[in-house]
XYZ file of N, CA and C in Angstrom:
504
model
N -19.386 13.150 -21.298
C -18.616 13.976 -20.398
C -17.648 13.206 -19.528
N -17.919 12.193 -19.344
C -16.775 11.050 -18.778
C -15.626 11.348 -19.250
N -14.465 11.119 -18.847
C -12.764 11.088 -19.079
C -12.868 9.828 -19.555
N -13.464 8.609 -19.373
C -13.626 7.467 -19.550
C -14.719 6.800 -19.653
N -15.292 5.702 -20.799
C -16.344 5.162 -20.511
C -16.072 3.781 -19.782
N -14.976 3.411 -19.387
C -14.918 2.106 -18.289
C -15.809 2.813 -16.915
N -16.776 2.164 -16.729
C -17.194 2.544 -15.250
C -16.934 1.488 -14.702
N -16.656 1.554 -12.878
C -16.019 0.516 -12.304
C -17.125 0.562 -11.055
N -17.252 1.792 -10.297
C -18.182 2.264 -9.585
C -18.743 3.208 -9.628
N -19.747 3.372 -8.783
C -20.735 5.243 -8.403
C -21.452 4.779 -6.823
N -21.509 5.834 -6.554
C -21.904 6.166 -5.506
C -22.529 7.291 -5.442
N -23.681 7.488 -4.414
C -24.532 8.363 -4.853
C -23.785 9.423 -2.793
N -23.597 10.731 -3.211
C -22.895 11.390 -2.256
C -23.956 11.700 -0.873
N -23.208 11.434 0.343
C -24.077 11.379 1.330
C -24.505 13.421 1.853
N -23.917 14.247 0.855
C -23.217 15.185 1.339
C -23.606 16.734 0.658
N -23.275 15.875 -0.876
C -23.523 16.618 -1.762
C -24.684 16.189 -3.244
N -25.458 17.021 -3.394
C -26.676 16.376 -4.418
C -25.617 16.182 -6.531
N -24.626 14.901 -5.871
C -24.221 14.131 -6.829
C -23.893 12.920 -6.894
N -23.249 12.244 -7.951
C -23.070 10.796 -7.864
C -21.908 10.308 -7.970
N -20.812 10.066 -7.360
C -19.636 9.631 -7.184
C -19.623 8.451 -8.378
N -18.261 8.800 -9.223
C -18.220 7.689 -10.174
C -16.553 7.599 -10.806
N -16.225 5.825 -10.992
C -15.462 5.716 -10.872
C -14.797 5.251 -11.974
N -14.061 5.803 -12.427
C -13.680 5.130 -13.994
C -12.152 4.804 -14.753
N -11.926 4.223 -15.537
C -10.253 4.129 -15.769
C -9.557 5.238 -15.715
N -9.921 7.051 -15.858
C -9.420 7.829 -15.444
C -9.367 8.387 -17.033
N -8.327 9.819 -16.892
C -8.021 10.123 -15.711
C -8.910 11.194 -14.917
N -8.654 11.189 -13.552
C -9.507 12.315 -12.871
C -10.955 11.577 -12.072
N -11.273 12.245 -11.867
C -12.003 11.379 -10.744
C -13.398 12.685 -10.756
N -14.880 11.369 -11.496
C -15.356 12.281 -12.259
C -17.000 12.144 -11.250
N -18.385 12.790 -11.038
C -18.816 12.520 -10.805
C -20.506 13.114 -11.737
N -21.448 13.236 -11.199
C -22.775 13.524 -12.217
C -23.655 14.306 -11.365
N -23.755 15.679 -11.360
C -24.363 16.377 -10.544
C -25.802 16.414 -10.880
N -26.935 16.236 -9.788
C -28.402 16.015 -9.883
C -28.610 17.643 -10.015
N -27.926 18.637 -10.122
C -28.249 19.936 -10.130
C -28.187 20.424 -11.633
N -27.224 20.181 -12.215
C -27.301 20.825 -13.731
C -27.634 19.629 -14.812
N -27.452 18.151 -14.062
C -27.790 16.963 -14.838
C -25.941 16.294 -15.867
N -25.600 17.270 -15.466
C -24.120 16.982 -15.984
C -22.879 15.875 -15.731
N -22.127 15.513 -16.364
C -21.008 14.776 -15.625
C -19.885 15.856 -15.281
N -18.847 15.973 -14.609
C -18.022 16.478 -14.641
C -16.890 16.199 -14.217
N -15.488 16.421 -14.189
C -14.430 16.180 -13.305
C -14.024 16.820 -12.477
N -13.812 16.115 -11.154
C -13.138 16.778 -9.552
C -12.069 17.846 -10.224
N -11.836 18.504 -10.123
C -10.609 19.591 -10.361
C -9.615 19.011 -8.988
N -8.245 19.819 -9.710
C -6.909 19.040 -8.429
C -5.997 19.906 -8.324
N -5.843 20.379 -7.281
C -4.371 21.178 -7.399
C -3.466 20.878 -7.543
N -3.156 19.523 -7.972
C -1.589 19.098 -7.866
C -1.882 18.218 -9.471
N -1.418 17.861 -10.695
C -1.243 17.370 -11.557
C -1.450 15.859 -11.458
N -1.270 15.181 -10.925
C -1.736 13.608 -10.339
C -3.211 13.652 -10.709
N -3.426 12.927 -11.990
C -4.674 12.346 -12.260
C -4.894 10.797 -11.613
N -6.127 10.828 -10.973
C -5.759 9.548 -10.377
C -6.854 8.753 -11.833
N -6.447 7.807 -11.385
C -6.650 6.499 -12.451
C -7.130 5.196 -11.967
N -8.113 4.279 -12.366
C -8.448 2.992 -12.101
C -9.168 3.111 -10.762
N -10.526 3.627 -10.846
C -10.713 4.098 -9.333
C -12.355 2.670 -8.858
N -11.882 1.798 -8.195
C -12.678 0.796 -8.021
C -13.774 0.920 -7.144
N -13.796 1.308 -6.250
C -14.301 1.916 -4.928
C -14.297 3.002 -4.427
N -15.399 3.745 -3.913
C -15.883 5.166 -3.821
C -16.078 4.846 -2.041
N -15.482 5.864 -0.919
C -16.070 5.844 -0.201
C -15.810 7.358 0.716
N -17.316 8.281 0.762
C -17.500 9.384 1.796
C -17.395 8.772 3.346
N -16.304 9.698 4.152
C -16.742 9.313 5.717
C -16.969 10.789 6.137
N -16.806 11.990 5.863
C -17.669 13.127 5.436
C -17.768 14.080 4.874
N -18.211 15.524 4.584
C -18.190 16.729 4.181
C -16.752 16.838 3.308
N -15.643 16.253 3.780
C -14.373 17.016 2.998
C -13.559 15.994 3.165
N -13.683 14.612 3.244
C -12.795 13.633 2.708
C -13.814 12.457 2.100
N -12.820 12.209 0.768
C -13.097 10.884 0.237
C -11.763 10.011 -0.109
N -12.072 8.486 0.367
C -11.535 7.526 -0.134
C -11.532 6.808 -1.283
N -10.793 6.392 -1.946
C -10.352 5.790 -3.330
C -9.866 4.846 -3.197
N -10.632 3.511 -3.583
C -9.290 2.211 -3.739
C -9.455 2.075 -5.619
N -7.617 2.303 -5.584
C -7.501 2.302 -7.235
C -6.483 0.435 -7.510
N -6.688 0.530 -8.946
C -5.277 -0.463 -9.231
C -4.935 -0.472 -10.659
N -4.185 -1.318 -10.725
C -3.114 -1.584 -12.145
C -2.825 -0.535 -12.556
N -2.256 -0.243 -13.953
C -0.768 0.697 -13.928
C -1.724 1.665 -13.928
N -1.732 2.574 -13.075
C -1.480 4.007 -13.076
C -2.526 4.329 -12.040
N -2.805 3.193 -10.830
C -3.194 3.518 -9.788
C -2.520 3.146 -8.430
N -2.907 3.696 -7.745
C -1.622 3.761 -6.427
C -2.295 3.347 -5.305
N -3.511 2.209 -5.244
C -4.200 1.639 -3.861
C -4.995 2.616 -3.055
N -4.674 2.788 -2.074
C -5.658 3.721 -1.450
C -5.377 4.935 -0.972
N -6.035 5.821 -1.396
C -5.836 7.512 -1.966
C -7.128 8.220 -1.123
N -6.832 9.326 -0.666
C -7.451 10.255 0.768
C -7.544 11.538 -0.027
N -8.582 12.025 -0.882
C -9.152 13.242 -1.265
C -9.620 14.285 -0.759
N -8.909 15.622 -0.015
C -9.346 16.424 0.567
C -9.984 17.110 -0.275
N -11.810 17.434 -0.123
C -12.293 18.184 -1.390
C -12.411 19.773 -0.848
N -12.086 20.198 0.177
C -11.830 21.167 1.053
C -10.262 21.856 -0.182
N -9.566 21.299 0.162
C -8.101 21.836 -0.452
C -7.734 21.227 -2.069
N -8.671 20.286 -2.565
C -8.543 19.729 -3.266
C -6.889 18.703 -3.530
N -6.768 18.264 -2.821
C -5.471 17.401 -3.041
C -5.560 16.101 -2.441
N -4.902 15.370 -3.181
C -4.401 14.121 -3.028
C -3.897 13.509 -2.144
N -4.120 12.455 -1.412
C -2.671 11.409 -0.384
C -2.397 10.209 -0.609
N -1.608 9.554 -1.508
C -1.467 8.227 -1.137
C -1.117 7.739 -0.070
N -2.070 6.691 0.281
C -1.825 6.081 1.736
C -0.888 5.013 1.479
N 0.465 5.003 2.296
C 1.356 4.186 2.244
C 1.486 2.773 3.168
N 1.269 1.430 2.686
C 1.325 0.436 3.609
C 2.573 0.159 4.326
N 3.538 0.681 4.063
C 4.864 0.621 5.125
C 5.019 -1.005 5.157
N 4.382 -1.544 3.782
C 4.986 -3.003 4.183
C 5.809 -3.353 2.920
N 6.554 -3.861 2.839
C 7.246 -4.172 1.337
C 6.547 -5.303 1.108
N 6.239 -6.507 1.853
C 6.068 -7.659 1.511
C 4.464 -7.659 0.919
N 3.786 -6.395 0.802
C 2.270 -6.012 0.706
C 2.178 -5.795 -1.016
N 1.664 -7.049 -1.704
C 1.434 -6.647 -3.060
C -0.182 -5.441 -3.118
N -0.753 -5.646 -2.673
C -2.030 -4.490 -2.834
C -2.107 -3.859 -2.618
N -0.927 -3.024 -2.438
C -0.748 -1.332 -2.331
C -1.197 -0.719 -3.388
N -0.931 -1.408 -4.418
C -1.336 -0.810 -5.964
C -2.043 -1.347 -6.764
N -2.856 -2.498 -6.210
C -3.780 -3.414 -6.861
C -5.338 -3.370 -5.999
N -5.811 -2.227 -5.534
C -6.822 -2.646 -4.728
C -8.149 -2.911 -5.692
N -8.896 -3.479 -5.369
C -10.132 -3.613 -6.236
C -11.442 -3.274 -5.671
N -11.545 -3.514 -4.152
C -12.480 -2.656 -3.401
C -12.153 -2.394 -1.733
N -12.792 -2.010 -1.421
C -12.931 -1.734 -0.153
C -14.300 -1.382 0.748
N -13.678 -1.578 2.286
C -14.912 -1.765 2.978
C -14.509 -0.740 4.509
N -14.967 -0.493 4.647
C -14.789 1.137 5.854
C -15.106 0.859 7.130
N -15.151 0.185 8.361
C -16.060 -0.369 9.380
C -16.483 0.328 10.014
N -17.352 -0.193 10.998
C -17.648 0.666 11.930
C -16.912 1.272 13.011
N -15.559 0.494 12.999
C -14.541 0.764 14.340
C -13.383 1.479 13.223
N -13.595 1.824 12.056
C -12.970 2.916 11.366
C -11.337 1.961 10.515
N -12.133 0.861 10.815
C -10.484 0.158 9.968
C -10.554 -0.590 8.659
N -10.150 0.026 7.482
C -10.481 -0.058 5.869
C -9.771 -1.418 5.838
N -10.964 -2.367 4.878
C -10.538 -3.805 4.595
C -10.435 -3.644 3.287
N -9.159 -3.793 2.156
C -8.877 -3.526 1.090
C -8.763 -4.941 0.399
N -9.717 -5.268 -0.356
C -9.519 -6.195 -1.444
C -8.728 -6.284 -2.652
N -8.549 -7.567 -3.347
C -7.259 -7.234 -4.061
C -7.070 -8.606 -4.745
N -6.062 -8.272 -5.941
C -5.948 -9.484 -6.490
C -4.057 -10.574 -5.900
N -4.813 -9.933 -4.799
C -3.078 -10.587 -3.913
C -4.200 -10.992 -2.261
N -5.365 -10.817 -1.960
C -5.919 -11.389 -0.825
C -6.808 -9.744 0.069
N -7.130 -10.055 1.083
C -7.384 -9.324 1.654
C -6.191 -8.189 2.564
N -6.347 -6.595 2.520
C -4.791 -5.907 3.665
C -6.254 -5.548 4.593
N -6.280 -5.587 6.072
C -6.593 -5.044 7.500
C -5.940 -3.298 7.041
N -6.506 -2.553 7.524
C -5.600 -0.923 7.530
C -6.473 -0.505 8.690
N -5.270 -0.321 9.967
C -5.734 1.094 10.742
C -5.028 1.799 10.713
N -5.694 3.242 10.408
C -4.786 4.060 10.052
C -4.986 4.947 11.725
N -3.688 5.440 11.725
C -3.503 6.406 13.043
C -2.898 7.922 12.886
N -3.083 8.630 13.498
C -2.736 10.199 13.404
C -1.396 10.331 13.778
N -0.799 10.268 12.590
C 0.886 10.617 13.136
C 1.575 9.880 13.088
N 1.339 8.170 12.913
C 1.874 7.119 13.493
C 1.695 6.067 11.681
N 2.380 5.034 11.703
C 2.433 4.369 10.563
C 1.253 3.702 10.956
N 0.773 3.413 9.748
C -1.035 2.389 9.629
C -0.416 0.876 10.560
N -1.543 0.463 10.516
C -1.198 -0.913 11.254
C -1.826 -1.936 10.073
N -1.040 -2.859 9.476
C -1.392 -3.144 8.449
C -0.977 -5.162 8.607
N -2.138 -5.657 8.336
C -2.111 -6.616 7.758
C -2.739 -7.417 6.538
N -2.282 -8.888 6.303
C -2.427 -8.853 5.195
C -2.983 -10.675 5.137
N -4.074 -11.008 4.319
C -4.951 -12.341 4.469
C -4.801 -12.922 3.701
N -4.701 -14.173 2.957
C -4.647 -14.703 1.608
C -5.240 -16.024 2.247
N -5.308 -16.936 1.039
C -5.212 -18.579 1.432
C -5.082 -19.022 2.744
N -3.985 -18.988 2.661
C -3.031 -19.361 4.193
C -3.700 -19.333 5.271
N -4.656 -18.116 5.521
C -5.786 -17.204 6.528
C -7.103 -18.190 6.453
N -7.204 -18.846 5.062
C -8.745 -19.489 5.088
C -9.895 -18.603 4.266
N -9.180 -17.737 3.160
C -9.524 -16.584 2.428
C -10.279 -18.161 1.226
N -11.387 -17.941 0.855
C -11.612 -19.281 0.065
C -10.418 -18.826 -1.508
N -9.826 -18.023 -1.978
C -9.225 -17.371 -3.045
C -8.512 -16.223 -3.281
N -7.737 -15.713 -3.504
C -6.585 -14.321 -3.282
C -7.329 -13.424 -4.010
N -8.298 -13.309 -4.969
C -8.964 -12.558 -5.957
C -9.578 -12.658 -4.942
N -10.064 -10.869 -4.470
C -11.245 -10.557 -3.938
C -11.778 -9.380 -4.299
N -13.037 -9.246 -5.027
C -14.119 -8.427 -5.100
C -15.162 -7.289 -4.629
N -14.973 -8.432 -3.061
C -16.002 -7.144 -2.948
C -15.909 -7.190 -1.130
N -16.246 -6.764 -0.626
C -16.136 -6.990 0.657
C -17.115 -6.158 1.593
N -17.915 -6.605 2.538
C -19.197 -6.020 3.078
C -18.667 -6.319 4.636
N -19.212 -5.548 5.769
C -19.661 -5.810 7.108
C -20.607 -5.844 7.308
N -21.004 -7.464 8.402
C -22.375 -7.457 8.674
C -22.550 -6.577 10.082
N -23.929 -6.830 10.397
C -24.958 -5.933 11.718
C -23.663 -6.464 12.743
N -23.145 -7.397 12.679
C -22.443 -8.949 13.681
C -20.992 -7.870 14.133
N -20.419 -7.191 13.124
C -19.067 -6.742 12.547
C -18.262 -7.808 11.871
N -19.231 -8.972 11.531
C -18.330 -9.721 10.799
C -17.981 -9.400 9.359
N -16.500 -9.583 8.892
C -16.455 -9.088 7.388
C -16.426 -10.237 5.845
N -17.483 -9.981 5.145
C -17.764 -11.109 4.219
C -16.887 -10.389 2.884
N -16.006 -11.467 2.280
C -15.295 -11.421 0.996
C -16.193 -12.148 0.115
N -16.424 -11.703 -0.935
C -16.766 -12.535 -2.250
C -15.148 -12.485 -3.318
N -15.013 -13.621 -3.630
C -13.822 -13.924 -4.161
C -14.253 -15.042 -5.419
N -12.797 -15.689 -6.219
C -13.507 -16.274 -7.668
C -14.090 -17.154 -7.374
N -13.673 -18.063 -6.186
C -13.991 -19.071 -5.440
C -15.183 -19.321 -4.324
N -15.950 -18.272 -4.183
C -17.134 -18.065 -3.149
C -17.141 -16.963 -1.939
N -17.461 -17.461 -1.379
C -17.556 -16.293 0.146
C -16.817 -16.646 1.041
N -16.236 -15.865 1.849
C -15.299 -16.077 3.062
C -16.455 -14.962 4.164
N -16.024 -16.018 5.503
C -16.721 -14.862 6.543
C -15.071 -14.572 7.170
């Protein structure tokens, strides 16, 4: 029942009795513990999203998406209320991981750390106002620009695993 058998992620829903799962696309598919099924999100707008690396609920009627390579667009805001789409725009030109994200990490002070095969982007996003966006590589003390995976500790410190090891 998958659109795809690349799985990339899942997540099990804080919300709803299913399993968030993430796959080369298209559509954005998940596995309900109720009928035992897979199925796909339905969309009102034609935009299948694609390459979906990272799954993240913050509640009831939004989910986050970090997607990449061709035919994903970085980080994407799922209203499951209205069913539609947002690409979130970094307003930076000089920002290669707008469209390359590979994961992401959500904090506790609400500001998404997007991994990538161009370094770590900072995102606070604001109501009304352009995100506040920066961007980490090497240069920063990143041990490698390939990054994987990215966690916050109890501390709020944020740990990268990259090809090269761990960064705090």
């Amino acid at each position: 029942g998958l659109s795809s058998d690349r799985v990339y992620c899942f997540r099990k829903s804080n919300y709803y009795p299913w399993v968030w799962i993430g796959t080369e696309g298209p559509g954005l598919s998940y596995y309900s513990l109720v009928d035992k099924k897979v199925h796909t999100m339905a969309s009102l707008v034609d935009t299948k999203i694609r390459y979906v690396h990272a799954i993240r609920e913050v509640n009831d009627s939004t989910l986050w998406m970090a997607t990449t390579g061709r035919g994903g667009y970085g980080l994407v805001r799922f209203n499951l209320l209205t069913k539609k789409y947002e690409f979130i725009p970094m307003n930076n030109a000089g920002n290669r991981a707008v469209g390359d994200v590979l994961c992401m990490c959500y904090s506790k002070d609400s500001t998404f750390y997007l991994g990538a095969s161009s370094g770590m982007t900072q995102m606070k996003l604001h109501s009304g106002n352009p995100a506040e966006v920066r961007q980490y590589s090497r240069i920063d003390g990143i041990k490698n620009d390939m990054v994987h995976g990215i966690l916050e500790d109890s501390d709020g410190c944020v740990w990268l695993s990259t090809n090269k090891g761990l960064t705090k």
